[in-house]
Tab-separated table of C-alpha atoms and ligand atoms in Angstrom:
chain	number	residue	atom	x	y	z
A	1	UNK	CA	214.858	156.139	-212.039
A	2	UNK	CA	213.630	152.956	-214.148
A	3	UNK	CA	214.975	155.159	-217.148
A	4	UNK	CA	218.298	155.764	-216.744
A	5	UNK	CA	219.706	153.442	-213.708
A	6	UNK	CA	220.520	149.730	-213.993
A	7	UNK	CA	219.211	147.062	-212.439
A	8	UNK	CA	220.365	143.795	-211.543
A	9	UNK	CA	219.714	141.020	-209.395
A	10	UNK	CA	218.375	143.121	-206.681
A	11	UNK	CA	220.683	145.593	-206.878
A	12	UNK	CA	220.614	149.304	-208.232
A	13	UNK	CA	222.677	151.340	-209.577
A	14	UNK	CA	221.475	154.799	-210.849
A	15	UNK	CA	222.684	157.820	-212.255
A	16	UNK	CA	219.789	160.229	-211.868
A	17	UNK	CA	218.681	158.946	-208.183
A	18	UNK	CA	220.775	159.637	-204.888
A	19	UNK	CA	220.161	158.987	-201.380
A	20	UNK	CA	219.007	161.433	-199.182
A	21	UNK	CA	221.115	161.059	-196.672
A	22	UNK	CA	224.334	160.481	-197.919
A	23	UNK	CA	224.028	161.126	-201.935
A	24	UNK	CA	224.929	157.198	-202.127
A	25	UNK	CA	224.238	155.925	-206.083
A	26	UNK	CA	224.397	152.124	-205.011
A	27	UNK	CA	220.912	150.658	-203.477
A	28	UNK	CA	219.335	147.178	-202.539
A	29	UNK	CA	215.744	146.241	-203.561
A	30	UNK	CA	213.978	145.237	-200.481
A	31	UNK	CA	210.836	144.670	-201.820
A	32	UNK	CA	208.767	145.184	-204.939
A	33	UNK	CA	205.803	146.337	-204.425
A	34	UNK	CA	202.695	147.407	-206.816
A	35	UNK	CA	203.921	149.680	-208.748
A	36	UNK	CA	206.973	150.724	-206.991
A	37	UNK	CA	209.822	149.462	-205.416
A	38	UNK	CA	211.201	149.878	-201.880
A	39	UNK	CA	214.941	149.861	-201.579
A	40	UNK	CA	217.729	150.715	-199.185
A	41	UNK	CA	220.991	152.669	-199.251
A	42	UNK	CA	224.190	150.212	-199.433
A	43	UNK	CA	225.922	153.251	-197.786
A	44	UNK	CA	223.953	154.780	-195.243
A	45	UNK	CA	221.063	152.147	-195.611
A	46	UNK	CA	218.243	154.571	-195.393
A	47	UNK	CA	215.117	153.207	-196.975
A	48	UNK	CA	213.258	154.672	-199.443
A	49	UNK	CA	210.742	154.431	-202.516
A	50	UNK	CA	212.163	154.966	-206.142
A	51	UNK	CA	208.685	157.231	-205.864
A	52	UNK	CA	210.695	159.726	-204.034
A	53	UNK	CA	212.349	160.682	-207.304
A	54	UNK	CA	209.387	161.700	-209.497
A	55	UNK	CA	208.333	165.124	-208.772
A	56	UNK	CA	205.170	164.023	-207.081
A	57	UNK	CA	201.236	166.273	-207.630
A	58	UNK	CA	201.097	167.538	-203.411
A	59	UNK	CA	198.448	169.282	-204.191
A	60	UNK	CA	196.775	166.930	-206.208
A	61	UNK	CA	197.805	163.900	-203.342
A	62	UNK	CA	196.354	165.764	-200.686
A	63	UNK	CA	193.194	167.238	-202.009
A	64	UNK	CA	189.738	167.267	-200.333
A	65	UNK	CA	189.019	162.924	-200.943
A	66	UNK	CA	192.465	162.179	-198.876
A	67	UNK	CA	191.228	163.678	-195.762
A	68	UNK	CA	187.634	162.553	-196.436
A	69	UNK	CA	189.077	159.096	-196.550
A	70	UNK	CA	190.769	159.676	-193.041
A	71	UNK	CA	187.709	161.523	-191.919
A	72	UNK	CA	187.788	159.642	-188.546
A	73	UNK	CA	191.139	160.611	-187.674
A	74	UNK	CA	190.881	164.669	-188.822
A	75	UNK	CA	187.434	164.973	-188.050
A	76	UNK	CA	186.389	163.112	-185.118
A	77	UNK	CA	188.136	163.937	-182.531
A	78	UNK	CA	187.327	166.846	-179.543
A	79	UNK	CA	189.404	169.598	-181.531
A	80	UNK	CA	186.905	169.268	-184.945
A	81	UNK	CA	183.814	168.029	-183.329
A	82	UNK	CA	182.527	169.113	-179.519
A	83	UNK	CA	180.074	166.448	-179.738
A	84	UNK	CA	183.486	164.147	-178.846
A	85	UNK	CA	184.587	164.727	-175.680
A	86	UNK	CA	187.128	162.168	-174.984
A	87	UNK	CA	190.598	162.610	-176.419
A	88	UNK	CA	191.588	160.072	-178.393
A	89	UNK	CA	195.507	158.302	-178.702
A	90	UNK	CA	196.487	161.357	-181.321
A	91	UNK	CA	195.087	164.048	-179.262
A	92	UNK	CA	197.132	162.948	-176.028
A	93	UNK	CA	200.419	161.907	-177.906
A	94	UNK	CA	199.997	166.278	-179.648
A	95	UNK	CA	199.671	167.583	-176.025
A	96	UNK	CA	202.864	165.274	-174.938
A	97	UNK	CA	204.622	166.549	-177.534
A	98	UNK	CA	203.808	169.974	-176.316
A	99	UNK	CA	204.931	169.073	-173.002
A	100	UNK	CA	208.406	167.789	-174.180
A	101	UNK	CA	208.791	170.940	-176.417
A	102	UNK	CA	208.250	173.060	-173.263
A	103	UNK	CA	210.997	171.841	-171.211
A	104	UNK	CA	212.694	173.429	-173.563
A	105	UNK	CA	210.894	176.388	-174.761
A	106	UNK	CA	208.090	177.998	-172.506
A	107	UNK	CA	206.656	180.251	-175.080
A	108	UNK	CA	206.866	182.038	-178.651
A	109	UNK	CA	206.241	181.608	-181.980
A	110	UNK	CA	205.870	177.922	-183.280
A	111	UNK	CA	205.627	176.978	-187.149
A	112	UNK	CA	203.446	173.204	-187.860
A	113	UNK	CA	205.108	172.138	-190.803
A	114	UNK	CA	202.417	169.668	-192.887
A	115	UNK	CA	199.750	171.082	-190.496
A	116	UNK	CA	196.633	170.003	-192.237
A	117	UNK	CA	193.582	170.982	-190.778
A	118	UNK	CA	195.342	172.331	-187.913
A	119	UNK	CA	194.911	170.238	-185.608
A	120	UNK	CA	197.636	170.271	-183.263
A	121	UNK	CA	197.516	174.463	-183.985
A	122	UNK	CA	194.659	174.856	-182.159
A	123	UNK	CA	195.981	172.764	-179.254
A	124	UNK	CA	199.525	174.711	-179.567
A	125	UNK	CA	197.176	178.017	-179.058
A	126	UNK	CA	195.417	177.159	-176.273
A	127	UNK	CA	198.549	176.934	-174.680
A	128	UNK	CA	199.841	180.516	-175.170
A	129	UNK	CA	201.704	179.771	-178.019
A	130	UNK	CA	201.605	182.072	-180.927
A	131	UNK	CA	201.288	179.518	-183.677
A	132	UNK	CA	201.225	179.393	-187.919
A	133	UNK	CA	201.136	176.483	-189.994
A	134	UNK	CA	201.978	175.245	-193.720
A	135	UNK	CA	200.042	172.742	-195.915
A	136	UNK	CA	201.196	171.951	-199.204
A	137	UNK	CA	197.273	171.331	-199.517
A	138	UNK	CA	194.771	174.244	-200.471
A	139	UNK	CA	192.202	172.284	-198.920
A	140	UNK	CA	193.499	171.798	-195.551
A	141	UNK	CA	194.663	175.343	-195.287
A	142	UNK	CA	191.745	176.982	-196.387
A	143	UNK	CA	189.677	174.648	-193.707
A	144	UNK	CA	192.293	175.906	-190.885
A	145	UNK	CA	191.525	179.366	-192.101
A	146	UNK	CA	188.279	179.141	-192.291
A	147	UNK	CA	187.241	176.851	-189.545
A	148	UNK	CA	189.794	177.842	-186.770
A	149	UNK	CA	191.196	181.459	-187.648
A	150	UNK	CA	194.362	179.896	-188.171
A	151	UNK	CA	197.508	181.710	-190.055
A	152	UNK	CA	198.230	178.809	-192.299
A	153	UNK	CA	200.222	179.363	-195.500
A	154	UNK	CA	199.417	177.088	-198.929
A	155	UNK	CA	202.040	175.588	-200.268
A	156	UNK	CA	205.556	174.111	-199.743
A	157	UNK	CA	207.806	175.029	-196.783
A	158	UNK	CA	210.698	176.921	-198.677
A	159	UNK	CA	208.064	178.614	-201.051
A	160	UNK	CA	206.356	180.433	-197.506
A	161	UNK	CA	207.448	184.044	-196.895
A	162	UNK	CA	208.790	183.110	-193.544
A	163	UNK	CA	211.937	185.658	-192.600
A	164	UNK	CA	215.308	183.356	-191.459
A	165	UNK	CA	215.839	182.623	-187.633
A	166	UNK	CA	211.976	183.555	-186.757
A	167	UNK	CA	210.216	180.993	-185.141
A	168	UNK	CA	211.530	179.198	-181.700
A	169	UNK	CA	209.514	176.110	-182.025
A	170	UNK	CA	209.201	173.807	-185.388
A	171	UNK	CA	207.314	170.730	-185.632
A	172	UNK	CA	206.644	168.060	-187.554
A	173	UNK	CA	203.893	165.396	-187.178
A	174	UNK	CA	204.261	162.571	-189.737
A	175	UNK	CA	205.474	164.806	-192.504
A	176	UNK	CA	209.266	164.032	-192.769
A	177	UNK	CA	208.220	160.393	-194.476
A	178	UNK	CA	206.274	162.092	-197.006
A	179	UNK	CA	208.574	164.587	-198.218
A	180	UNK	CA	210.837	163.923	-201.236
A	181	UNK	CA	213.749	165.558	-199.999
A	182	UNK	CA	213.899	165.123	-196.154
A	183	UNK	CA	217.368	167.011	-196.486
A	184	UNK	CA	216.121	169.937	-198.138
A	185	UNK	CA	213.182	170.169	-195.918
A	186	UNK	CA	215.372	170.172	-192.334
A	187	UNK	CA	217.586	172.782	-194.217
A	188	UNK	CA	215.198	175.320	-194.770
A	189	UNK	CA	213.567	174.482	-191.062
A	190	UNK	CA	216.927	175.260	-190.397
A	191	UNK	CA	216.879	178.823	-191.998
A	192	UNK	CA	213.631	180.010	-190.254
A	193	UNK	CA	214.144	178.835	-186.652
A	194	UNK	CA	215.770	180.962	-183.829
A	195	UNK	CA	219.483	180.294	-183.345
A	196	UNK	CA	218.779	178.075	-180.778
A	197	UNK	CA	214.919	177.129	-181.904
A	198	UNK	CA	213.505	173.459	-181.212
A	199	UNK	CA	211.844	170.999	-183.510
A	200	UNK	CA	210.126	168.029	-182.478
A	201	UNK	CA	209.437	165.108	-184.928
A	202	UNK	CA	207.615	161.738	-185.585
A	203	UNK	CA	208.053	159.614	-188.415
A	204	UNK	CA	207.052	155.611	-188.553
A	205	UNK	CA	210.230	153.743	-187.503
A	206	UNK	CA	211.712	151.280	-189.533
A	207	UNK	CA	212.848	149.304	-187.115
A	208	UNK	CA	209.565	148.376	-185.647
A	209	UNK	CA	208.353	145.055	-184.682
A	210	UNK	CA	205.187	145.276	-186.840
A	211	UNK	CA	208.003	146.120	-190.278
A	212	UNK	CA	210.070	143.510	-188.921
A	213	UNK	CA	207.426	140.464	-189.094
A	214	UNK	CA	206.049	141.607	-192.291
A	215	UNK	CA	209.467	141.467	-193.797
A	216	UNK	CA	209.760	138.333	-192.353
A	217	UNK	CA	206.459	136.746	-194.061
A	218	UNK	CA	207.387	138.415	-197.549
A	219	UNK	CA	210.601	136.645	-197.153
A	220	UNK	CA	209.468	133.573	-196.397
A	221	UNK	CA	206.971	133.211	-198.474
A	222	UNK	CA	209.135	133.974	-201.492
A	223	UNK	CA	207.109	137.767	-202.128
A	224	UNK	CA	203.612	135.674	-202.415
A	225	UNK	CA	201.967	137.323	-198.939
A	226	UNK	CA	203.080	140.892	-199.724
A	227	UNK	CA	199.619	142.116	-197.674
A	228	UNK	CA	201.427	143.385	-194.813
A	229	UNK	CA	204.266	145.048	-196.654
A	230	UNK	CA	201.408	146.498	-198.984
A	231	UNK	CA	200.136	147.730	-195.450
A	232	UNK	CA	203.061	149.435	-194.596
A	233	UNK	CA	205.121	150.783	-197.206
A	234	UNK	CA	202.666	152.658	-199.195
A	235	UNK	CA	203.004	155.710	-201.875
A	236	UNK	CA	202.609	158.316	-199.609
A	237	UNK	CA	205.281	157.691	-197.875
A	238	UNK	CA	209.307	158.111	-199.914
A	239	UNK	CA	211.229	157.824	-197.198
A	240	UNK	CA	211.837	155.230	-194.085
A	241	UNK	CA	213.563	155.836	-190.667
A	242	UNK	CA	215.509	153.851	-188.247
A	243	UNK	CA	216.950	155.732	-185.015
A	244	UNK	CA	220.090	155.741	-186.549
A	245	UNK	CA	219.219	156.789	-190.080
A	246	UNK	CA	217.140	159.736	-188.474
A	247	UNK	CA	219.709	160.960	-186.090
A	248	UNK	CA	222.064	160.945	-188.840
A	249	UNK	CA	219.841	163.193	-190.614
A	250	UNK	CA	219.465	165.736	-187.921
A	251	UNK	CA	222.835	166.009	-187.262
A	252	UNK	CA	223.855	166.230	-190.767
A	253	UNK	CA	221.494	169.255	-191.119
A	254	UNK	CA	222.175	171.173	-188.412
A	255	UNK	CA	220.640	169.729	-185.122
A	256	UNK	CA	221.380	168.492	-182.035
A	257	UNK	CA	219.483	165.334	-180.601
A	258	UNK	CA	217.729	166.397	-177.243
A	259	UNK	CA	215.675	163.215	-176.912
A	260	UNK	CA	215.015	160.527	-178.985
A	261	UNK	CA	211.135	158.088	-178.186
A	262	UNK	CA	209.990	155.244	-179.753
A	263	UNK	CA	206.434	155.422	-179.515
A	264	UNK	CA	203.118	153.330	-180.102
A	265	UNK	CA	200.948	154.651	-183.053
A	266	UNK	CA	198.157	156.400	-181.940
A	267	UNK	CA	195.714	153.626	-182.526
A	268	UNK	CA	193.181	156.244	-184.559
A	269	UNK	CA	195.855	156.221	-187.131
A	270	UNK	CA	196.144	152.816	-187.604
A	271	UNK	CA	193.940	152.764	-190.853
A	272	UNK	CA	192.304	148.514	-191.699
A	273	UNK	CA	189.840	146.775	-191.157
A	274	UNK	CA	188.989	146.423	-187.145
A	275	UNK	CA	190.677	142.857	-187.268
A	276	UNK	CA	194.322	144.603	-188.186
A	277	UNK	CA	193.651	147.298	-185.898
A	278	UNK	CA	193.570	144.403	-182.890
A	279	UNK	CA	196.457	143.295	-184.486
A	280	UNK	CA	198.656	146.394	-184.310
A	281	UNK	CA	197.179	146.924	-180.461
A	282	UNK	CA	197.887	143.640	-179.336
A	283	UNK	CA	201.599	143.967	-180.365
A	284	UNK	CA	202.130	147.057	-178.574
A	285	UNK	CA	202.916	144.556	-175.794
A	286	UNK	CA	206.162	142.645	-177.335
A	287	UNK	CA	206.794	145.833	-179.609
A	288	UNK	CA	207.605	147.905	-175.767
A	289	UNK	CA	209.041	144.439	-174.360
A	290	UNK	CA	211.662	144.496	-177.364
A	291	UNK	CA	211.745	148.231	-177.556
A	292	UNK	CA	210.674	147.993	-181.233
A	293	UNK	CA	207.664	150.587	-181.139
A	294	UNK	CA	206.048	151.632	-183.891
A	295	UNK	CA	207.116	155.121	-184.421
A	296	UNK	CA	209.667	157.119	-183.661
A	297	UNK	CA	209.807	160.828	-181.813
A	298	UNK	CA	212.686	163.108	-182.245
A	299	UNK	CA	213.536	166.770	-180.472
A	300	UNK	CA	216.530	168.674	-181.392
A	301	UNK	CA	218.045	171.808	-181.113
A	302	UNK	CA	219.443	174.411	-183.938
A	303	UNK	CA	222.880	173.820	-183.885
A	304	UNK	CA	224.516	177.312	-184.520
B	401	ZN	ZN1	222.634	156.657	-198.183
């Protein structure tokens, strides 16, 4: 992007870099980071990072050390390790979200899009469903293989050999921020769901509380406390949601909004030290009073 775009004052213009969401050439620097820069739509304002354009190394990015470094949210939990017993935040928030999926749809065949270790799989199996995942990481899938007896294809979504209008349930947990084409991705969901298939979603919401008051301190501060934003905007993640931005998404690729959450993180995924941990659990309490949670949940329905 840095090659071929202009950019002045704040403001971009490129010719090799368009918006996801509405193919808009015209963006805003929000903030710049290390080694990146975060910056918003002036069409559509969807938020994303100018990493989004490089063809980014999955399989290198999510390779054995990045789940080893999140070993306490893959790998302790009652699912991986029957020494824990209790569920934890994630645990409960994967069977609610197979709760909301079957009001819906009672049973069939349900895809996990950016499965991992297959996690929520196992918990989609013990309900009756007949489940298969995807992992753009060898690792991951070859631990759901091995580990759980999972049927979970290596590689990216559109690359599986998945026949078109085949599964009735599609989710995806945290994946839709990570992808560099969000659009693509929900086109190709698209393709392999029933004609009137579900898919459930979560993404981090960009108009949370905790985004908001980190903005707020980067501002003010003239860019010199840039800690939180660090915190938040990160490069694994190209792409930013508001409940606008995301609904526009779905609808421009085929779906129909069922229901639309805003939900606290799961506090196990809240990665810091235990000090910003407190933090992000002791603003769950103004983030419901000002409906600014921290993530955001979408259903939706194949729109014929
Ligand atoms: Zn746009």
């Amino acid at each position: 992007m840095t090659a071929r775009g202009g950019n002045l004052k704040g403001q971009y213009q490129s010719e090799i870099f368009f918006c996801d969401l509405c193919q808009g050439r015209q963006f805003q620097v929000v903030y710049r980071l290390d080694g990146f820069q975060v910056i918003r739509c002036r069409q559509c304002n969807l938020i994303s990072t100018n990493l989004a354009l490089k063809k980014p190394d999955l399989e290198a990015m999510y390779a054995a050390p990045y789940y080893q470094q999140r070993r306490d949210y893959y790998f302790q939990n009652c699912v991986t390790n029957r020494a824990v017993i209790s569920e934890n935040t994630n645990i409960r928030d994967f069977r609610e979200g197979l709760s909301l999926i079957e009001r819906y749809k009672s049973k069939g065949k349900l895809l996990d899009v950016g499965c991992a270790i297959g996690v929520f799989l196992c918990l989609a199996r013990e309900r009756g469903w007949e489940v298969c995942g995807v992992d753009v990481s060898r690792y991951a899938a070859a631990y759901a293989r091995d580990v759980f007896g999972l049927d979970v294809f290596a590689g990216e979504l559109q690359e599986a050999p998945f026949p078109n209008r085949h599964f009735d349930v599609i989710t995806l947990w945290d994946v839709l921020e990570h992808f560099p084409d969000p659009s693509r991705q929900l086109q190709v969901t698209h393709r392999v769901l029933k004609d009137d298939g579900i898919v459930l979603m979560n993404t981090p919401n960009e108009g949370g509380l905790l985004r908001l008051l980190a903005g707020t301190i980067f501002r003010l501060s003239g860019g010199k406390i840039s800690y939180p934003v660090q915190k938040l905007y990160h490069s694994f993640h190209l792409h930013y949601f508001t409940q606008r931005t995301l609904q526009a998404l779905l609808a421009k690729n085929g779906f129909s909004l069922l229901q639309l959450q805003k939900r606290h993180i799961p506090i196990i995924k809240a990665r810091g030290r235990s000090i910003e941990r407190l933090i992000v659990k002791t603003l769950s309490v103004p983030e419901l009073l000002c409906r600014r949670e921290f993530e955001l949940l979408a259903i939706a329905r194949k729109r014929g």
